[in-house]
Short mmCIF file of C-alpha atoms in Angstrom, two decimals:
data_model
loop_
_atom_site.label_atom_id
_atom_site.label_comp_id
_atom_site.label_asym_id
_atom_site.label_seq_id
_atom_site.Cartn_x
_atom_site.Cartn_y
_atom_site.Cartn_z
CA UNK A 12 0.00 0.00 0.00
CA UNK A 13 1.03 3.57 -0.78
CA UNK A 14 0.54 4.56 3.30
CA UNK A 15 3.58 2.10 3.97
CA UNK A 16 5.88 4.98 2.69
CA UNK A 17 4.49 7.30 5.21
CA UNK A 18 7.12 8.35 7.53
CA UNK A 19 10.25 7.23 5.78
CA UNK A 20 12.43 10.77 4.65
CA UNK A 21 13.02 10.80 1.45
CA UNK A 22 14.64 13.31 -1.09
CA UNK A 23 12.56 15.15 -4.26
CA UNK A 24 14.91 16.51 -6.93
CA UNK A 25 12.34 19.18 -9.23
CA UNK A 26 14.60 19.68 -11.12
CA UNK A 27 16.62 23.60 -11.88
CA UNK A 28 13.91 25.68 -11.13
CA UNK A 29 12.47 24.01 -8.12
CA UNK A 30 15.41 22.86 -6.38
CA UNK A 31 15.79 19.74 -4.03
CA UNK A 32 13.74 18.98 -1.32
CA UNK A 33 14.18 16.91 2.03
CA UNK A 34 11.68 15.59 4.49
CA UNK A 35 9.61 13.02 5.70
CA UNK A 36 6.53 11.55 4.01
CA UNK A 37 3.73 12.40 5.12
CA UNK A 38 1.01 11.46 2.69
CA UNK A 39 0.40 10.11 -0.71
CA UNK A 40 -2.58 10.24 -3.19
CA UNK A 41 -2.42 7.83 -6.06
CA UNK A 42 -5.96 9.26 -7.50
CA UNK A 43 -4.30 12.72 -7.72
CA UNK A 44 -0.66 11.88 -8.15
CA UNK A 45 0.72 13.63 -5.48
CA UNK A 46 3.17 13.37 -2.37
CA UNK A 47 3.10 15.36 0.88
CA UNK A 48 6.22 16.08 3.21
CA UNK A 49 6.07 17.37 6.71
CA UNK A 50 9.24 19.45 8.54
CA UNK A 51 10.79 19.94 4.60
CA UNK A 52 14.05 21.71 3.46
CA UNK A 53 14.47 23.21 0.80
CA UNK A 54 18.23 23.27 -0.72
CA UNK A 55 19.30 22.41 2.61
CA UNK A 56 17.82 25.36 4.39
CA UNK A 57 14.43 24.29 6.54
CA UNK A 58 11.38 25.64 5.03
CA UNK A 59 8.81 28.18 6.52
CA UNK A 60 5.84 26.02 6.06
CA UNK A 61 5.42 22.78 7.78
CA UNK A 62 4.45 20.46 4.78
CA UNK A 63 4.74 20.70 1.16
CA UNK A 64 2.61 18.81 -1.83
CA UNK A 65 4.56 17.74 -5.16
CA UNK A 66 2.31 16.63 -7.99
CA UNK A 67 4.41 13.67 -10.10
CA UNK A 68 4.67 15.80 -12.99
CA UNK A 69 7.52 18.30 -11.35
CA UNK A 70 9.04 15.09 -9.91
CA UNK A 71 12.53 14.78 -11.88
CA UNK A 72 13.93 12.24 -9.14
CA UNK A 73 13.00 10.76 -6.07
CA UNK A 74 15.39 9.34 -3.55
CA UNK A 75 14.73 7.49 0.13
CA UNK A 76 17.15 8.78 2.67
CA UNK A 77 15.30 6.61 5.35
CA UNK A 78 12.83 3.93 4.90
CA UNK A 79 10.00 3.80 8.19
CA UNK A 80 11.03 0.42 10.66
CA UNK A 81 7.70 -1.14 9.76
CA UNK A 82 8.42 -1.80 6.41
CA UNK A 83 11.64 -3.35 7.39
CA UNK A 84 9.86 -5.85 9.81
CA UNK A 85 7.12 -6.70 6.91
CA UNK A 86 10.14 -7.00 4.25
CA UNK A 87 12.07 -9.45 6.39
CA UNK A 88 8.89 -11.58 7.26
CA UNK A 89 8.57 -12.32 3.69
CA UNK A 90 10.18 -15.67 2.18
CA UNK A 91 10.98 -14.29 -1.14
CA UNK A 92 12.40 -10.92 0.57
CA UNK A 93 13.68 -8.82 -2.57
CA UNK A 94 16.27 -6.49 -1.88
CA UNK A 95 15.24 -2.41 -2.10
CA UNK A 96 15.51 -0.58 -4.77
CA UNK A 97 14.90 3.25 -3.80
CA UNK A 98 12.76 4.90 -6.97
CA UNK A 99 13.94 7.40 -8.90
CA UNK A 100 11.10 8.66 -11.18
CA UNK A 101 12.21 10.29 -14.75
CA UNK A 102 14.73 9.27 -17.18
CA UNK A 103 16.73 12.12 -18.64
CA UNK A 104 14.63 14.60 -17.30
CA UNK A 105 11.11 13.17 -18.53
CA UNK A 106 8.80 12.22 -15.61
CA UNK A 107 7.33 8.56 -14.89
CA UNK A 108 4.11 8.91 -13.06
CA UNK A 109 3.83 4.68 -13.88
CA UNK A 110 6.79 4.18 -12.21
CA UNK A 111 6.36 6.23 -8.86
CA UNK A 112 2.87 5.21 -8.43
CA UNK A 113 3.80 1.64 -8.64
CA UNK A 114 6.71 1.93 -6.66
CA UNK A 115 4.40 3.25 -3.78
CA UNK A 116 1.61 0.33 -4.21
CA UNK A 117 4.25 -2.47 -3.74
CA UNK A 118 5.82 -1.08 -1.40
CA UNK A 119 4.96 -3.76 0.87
CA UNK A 120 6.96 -6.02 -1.17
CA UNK A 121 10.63 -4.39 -0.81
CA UNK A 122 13.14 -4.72 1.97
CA UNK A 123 14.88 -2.24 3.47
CA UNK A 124 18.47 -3.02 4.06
CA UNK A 125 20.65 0.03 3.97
CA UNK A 126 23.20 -1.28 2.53
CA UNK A 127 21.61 -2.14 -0.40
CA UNK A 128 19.32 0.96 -0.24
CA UNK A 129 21.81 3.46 -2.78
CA UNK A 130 19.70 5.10 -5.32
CA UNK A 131 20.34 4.95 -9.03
CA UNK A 132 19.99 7.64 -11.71
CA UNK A 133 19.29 5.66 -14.27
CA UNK A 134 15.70 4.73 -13.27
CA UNK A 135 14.18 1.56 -11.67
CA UNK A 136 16.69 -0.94 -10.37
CA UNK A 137 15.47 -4.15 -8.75
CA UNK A 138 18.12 -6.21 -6.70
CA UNK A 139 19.43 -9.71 -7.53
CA UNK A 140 18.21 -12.45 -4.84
CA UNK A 141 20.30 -14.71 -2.88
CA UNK A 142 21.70 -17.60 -4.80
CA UNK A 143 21.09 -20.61 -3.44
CA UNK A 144 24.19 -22.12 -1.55
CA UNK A 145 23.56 -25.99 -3.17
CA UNK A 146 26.93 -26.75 -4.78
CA UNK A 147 26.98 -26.58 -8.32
CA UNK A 148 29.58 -28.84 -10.79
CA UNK A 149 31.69 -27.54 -12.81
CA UNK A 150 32.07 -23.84 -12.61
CA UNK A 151 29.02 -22.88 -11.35
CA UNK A 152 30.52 -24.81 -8.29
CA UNK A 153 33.44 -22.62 -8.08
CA UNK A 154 30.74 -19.80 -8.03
CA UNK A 155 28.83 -20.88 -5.30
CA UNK A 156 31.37 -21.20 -2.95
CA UNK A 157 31.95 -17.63 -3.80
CA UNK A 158 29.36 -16.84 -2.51
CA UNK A 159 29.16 -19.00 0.41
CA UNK A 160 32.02 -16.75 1.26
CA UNK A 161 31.25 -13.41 -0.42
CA UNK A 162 27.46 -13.63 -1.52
CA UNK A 163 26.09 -11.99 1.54
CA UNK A 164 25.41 -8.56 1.39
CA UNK A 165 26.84 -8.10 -2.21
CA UNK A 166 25.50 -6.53 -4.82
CA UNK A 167 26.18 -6.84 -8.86
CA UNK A 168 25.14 -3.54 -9.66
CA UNK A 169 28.09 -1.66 -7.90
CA UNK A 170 27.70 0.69 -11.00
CA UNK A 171 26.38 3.48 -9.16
CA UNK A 172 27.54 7.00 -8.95
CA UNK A 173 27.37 8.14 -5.41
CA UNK A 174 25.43 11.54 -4.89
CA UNK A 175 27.99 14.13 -3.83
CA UNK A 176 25.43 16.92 -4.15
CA UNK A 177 22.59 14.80 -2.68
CA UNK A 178 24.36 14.43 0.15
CA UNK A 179 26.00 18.07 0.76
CA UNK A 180 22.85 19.42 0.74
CA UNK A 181 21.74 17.07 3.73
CA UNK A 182 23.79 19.09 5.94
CA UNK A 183 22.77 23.10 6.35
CA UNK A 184 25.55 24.58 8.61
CA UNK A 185 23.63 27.71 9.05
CA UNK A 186 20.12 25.52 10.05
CA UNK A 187 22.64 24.26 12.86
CA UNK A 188 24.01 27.36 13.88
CA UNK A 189 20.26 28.83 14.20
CA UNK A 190 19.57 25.53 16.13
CA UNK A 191 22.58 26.06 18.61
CA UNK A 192 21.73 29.87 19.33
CA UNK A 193 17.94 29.16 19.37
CA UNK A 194 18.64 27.00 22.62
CA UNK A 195 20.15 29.04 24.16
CA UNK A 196 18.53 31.49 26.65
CA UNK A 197 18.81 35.16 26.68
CA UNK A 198 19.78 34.96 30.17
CA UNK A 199 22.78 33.02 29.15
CA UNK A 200 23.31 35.31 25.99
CA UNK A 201 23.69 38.78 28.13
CA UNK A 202 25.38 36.65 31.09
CA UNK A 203 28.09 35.86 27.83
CA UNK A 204 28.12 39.76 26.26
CA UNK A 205 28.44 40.55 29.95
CA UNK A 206 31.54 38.34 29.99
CA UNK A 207 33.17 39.95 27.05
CA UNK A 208 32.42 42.80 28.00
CA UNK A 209 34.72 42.23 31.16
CA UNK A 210 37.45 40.75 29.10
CA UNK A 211 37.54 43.51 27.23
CA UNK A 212 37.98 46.37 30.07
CA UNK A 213 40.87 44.03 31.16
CA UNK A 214 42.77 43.52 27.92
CA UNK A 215 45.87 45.71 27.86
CA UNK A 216 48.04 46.29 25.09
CA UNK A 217 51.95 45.00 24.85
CA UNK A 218 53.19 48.38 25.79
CA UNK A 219 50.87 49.01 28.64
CA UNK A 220 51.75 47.99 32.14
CA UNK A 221 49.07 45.57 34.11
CA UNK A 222 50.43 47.14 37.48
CA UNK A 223 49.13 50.43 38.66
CA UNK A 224 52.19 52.89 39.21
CA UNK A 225 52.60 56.34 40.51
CA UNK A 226 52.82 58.88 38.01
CA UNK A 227 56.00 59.89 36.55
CA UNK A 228 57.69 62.97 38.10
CA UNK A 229 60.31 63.69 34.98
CA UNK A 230 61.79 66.49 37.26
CA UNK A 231 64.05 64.14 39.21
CA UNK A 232 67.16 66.58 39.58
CA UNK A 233 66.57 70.13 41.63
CA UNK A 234 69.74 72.74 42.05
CA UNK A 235 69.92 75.26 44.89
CA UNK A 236 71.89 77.96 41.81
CA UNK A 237 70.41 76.96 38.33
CA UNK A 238 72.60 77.66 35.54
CA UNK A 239 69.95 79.44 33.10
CA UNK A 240 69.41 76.72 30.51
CA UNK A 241 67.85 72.93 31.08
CA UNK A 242 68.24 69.76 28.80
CA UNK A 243 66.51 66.83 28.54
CA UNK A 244 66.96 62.84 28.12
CA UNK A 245 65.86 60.69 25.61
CA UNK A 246 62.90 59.30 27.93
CA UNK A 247 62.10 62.85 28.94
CA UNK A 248 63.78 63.65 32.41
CA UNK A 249 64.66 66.96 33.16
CA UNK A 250 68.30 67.60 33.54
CA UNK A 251 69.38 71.58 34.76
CA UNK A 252 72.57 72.92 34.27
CA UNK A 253 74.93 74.35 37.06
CA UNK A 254 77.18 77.01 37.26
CA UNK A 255 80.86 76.86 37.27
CA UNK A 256 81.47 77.62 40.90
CA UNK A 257 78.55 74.65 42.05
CA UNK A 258 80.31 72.39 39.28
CA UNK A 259 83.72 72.68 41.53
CA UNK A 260 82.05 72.54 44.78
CA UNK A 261 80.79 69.38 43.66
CA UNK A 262 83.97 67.79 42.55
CA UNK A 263 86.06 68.78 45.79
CA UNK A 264 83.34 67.16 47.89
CA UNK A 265 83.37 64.14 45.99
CA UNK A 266 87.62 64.45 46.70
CA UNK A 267 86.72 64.97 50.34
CA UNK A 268 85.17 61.37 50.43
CA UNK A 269 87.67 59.81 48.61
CA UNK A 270 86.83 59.95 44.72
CA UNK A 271 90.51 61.48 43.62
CA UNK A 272 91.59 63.52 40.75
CA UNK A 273 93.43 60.15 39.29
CA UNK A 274 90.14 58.26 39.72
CA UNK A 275 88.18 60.98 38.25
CA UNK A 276 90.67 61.30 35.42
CA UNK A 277 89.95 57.47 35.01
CA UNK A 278 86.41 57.71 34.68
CA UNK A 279 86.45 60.57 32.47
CA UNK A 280 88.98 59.03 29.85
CA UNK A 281 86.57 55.64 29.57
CA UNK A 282 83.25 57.49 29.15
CA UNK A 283 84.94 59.79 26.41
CA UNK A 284 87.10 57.00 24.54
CA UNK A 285 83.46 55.05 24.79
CA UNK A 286 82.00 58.12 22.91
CA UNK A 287 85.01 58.26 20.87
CA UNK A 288 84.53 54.47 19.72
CA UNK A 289 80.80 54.69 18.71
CA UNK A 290 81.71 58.00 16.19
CA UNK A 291 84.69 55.82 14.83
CA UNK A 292 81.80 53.19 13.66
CA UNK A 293 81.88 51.03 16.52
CA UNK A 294 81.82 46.90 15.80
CA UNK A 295 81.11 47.89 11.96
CA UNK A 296 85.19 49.47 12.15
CA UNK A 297 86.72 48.02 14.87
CA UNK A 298 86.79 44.79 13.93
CA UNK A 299 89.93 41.97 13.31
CA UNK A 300 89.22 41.58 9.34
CA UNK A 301 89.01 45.32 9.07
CA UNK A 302 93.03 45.96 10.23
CA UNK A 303 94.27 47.55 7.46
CA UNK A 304 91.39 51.02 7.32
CA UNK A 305 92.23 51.42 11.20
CA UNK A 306 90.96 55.09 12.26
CA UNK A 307 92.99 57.93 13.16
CA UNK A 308 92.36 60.34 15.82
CA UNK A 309 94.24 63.63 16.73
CA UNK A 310 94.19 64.71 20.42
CA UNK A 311 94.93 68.59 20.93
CA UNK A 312 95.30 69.17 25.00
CA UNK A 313 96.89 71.42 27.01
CA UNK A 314 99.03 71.76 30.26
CA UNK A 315 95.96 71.42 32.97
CA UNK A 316 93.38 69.08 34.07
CA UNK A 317 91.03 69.23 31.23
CA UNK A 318 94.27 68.56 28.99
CA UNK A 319 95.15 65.41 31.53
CA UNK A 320 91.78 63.99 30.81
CA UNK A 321 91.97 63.97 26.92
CA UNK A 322 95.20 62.08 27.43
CA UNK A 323 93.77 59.51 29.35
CA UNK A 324 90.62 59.47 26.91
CA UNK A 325 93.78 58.98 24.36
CA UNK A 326 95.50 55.79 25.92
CA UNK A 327 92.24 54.22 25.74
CA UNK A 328 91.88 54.59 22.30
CA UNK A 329 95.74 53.46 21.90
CA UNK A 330 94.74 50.37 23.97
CA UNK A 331 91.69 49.63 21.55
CA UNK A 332 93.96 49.56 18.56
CA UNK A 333 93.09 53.30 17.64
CA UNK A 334 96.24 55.02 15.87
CA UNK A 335 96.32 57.96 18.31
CA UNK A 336 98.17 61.20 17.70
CA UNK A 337 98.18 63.21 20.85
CA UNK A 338 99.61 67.04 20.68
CA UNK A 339 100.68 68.74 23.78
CA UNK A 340 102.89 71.89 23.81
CA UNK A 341 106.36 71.96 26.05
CA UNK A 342 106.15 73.58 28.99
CA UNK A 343 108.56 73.28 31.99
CA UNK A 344 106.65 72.58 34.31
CA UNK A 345 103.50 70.89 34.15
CA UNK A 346 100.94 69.25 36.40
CA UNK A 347 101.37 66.40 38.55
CA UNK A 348 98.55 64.80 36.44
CA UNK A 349 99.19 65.27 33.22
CA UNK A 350 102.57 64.08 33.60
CA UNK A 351 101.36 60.68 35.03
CA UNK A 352 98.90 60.59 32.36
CA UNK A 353 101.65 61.29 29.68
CA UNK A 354 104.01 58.87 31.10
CA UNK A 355 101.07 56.04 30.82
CA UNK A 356 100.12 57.04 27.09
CA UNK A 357 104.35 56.93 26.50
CA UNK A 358 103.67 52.85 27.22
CA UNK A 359 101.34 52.52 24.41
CA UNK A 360 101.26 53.06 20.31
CA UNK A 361 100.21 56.13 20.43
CA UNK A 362 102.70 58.75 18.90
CA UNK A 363 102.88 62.05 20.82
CA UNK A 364 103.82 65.68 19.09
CA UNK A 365 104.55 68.77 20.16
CA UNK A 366 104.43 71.04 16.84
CA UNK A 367 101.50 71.90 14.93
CA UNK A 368 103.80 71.04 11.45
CA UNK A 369 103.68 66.93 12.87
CA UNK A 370 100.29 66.99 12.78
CA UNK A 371 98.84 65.27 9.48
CA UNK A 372 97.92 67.46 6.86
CA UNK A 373 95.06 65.12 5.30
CA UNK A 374 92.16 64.65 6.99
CA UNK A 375 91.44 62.26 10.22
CA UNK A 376 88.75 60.28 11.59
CA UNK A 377 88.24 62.54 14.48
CA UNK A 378 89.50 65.53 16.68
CA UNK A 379 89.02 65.22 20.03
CA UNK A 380 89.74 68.66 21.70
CA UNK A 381 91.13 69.50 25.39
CA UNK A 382 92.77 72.91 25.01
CA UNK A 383 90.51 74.86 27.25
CA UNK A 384 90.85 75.50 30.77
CA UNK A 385 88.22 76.41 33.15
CA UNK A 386 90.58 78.23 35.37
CA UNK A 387 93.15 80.46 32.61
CA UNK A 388 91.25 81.72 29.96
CA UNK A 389 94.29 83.47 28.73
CA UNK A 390 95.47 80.41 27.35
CA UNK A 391 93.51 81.22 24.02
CA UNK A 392 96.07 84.21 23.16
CA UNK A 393 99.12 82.39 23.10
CA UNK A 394 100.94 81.82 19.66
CA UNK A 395 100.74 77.53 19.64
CA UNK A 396 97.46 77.49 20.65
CA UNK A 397 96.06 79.75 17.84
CA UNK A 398 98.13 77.88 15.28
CA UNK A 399 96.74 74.35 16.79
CA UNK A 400 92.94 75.81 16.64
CA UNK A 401 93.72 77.19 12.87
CA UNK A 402 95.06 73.51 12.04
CA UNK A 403 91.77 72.04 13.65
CA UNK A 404 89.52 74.20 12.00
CA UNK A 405 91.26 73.49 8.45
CA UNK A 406 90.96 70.02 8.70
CA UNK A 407 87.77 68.56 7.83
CA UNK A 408 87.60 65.76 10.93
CA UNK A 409 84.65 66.14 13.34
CA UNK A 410 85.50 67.28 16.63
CA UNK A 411 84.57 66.39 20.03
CA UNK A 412 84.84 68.63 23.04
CA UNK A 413 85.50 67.58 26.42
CA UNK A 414 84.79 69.40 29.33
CA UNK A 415 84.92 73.26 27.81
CA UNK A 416 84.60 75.74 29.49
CA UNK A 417 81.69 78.24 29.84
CA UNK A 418 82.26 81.38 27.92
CA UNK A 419 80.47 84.03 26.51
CA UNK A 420 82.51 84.26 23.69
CA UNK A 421 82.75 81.24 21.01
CA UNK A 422 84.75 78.16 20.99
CA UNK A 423 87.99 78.89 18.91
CA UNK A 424 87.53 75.48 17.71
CA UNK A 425 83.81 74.49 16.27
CA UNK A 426 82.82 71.01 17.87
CA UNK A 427 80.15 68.59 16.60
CA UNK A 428 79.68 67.26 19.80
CA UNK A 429 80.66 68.11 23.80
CA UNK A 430 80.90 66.16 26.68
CA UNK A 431 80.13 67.24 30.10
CA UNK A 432 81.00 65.67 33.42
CA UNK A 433 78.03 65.10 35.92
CA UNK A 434 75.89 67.63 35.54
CA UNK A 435 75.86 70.05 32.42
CA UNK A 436 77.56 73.83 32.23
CA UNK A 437 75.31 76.06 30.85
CA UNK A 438 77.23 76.22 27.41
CA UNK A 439 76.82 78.73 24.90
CA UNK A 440 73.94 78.48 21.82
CA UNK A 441 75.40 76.50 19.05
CA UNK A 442 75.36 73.36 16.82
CA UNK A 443 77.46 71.28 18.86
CA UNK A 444 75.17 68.11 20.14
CA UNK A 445 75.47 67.92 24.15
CA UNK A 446 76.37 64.64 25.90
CA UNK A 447 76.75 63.73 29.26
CA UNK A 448 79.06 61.29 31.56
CA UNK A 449 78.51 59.14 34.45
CA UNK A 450 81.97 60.18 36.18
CA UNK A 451 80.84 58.03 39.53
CA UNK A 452 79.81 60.68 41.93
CA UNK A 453 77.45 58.96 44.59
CA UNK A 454 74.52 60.41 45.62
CA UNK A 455 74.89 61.51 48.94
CA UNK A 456 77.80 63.71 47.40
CA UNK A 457 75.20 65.73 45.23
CA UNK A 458 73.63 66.05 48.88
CA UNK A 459 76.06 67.78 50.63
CA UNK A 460 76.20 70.84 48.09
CA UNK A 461 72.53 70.88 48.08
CA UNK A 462 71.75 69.22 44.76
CA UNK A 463 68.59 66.65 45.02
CA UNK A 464 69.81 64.11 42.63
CA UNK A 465 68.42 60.88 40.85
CA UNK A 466 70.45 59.59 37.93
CA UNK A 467 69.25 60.02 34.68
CA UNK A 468 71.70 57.52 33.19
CA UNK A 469 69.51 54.38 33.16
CA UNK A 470 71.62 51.80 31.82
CA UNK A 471 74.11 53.87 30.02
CA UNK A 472 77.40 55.76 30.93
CA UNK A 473 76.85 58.75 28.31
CA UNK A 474 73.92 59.66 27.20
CA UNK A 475 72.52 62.57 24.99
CA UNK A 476 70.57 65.66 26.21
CA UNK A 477 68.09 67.88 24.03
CA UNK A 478 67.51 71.70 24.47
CA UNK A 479 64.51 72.33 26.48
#
């Protein structure tokens, strides 16, 4: 009977226009040629209505997905069970009313095993029965215990194309994602946007710190005298400049607790040859494979401390395989430290001069210049050094100052950059780039002259400061 097919699901191709529809059977009217589906899909997306009526004439193919268990238990009571053969009415896109109708009437004859249940394209397939398993002579023998062994749940007809579409279109992803939200409640929904919602007020970004910290103060360094002018570091702290006269209270304190000239000279000629090393290039010049394009460097100092310091900055340089030419003038009678300072450079390459015609005529790598003195400005007047400042000026090397002097006149030789020791001297406007020096002073030291000090320095010995 026709109502045998009710509730199995089964699969409705109408062909372009129409489109494929799934769902399960819920009526069928041989009189009128028609089949009705309850909870359908159309093109694998589940339809508004909740049944749908196909007459036989827009029926291009019709395929069982699932056959109803009742049928299966009145197949496999039968003795002459014949295996399934799922319908698929029209042939080349013609439709077969004869065929689907009498598909539906006998359907109480067909068995339902799913194995055996593939559909096929090419119209009306019925299944071969079970041989018998008598032995047979001859080859028919040789058959049969072929299928003693492989005759059970074979099939001849393995000719048939598997469905790709047919089956794609069983699954609707977005059917199951409307499924998946639908059960859930809305309680659950804003309990989850309430969620985010949190995550997102604690999400921080990779340069933002998850601890709470005090604000920055960038004014770290206050002077009981300010000098007139203030620089600043790279990460923005404030760093004031000093007069001369708090400048030298500062060092004879730090003498007073035990940080000496000679140690001061020490840490002075390090810092500077440091600087010194990164304008020569650095590990891009300085390197074993590279000995033959070793820099040159000229050092013009004179007879005082500032002079004693470029002459330590120059055995440094001597020491890192530098070829150091240091000029200082002959005087009779010099300071105790730059003649222990001279005597250490006479133990290393370096070549020392004392006339401005020894000095190189081509250009060096760099001029590092000591010839002023914060205590005898007068020094500028005298015949060598105006002949040593005309021979710096003429040669096209880059200079670097250490420790000048303030004065209100300009530098008789133009430096690219100057370092100062500590804290900065409020230096003159010009081009020259400032740097500063960690010379050692401890902190209690800035202390006793009145200076509230916190280093700027960070992880670095010299470090550059910008015009406020």
């Amino acid at each position: 009977m026709a109502t045998d097919w009710v509730g199995s699901v089964v699969s409705i191709d109408c062909g372009a226009t129409l489109g494929v529809y799934q769902g399960e059977v819920s009526s069928v009217d041989r009189v009128s040629q028609t089949i009705s589906l309850k909870h359908p899909y159309h093109n694998g997306v589940k339809c508004p209505v909740p049944e749908v009526t196909f007459s036989a004439m827009d029926i291009k193919d019709l395929k069982f997905l699932d056959i109803q268990n009742k049928v299966n238990k009145t197949s496999a009571g039968k003795d002459t069970a014949t295996e399934p053969s799922y319908i698929s009415t029209g042939r080349h896109g013609q439709t077969n009313k004869t065929n689907h109708s009498l598909a539906i009437s006998n359907s109480s004859g067909l068995s339902s095993n799913p194995r055996k249940g593939s559909s096929n394209s090419r119209g009306t397939t019925q299944s071969t029965p079970r041989r018998s398993n008598v032995r047979n002579g001859g080859a028919g023998g040789q058959r049969s215990k072929n299928d003693e062994c492989f005759g059970d749940g074979t099939d001849e007809n393995l000719d048939t194309d598997f469905d790709f579409e047919g089956n794609l279109a069983l699954f609707d992803k977005a059917a199951v994602f409307s499924q998946i939200d639908g059960a859930s409640s809305n309680s659950n929904k804003l309990q989850h946007h309430n969620t985010q919602a949190e995550q997102k007020t604690q999400s921080y970004r990779h340069d933002e710190n998850i601890l709470e910290v005090k604000p920055v103060t960038y004014r770290q360094i206050t002077v009981p005298q300010h000098g007139g002018k203030e620089y600043c570091t790279d990460t923005g702290l404030v760093v004031p400049t000093v007069p001369y006269e708090l400048h030298k209270q500062l060092l004879a304190a730090a003498e007073r607790w035990g940080l000496s000239l000679e140690r001061r000279l020490e840490a002075v000629g390090v810092c500077s040859s440091q600087m010194a090393l990164t304008l020569l290039g650095g590990p891009n010049r300085l390197t074993p494979k590279n000995v033959h394009q070793r820099p040159t460097v000229v050092l013009l100092c004179g007879p005082h401390v500032q002079g004693a310091q470029g002459i330590s900055c120059g055995r440094h340089l001597a020491n890192h395989e530098v070829e150091v030419i240091l000029f200082l003038p002959n005087f009779v009678k010099m300071q105790e430290s730059v003649t222990s300072e001279v005597n250490l450079f006479s133990k290393t390459s370096g070549k020392q001069v004392s006339s401005v015609k020894d000095l190189p005529m081509s250009p060096v790598d760099l001029v590092i210049n000591c010839l002023d003195c914060h205590e005898n400005p007068l020094l500028k007047e005298q015949s060598w050094y105006q002949s040593v400042a005309d021979w710096a000026n003429k040669n096209r090397a880059p200079v670097l100052s250490i420790d000048p002097p303030v004065s209100e006149q300009p530098q008789s030789v133009d430096a690219k950059w100057t370092l100062s020791l500590g804290l900065p001297l409020p230096l003159a406007d010009k081009d020259s780039r400032v740097y500063l020096c960690d010379i050692g002073l401890p902190k209690m030291v800035y202390q006793e002259v009145g200076i509230n000090y916190h280093s700027p320095f960070g992880c670095k010995f010299v470090i550059p400061l910008h015009s406020v």
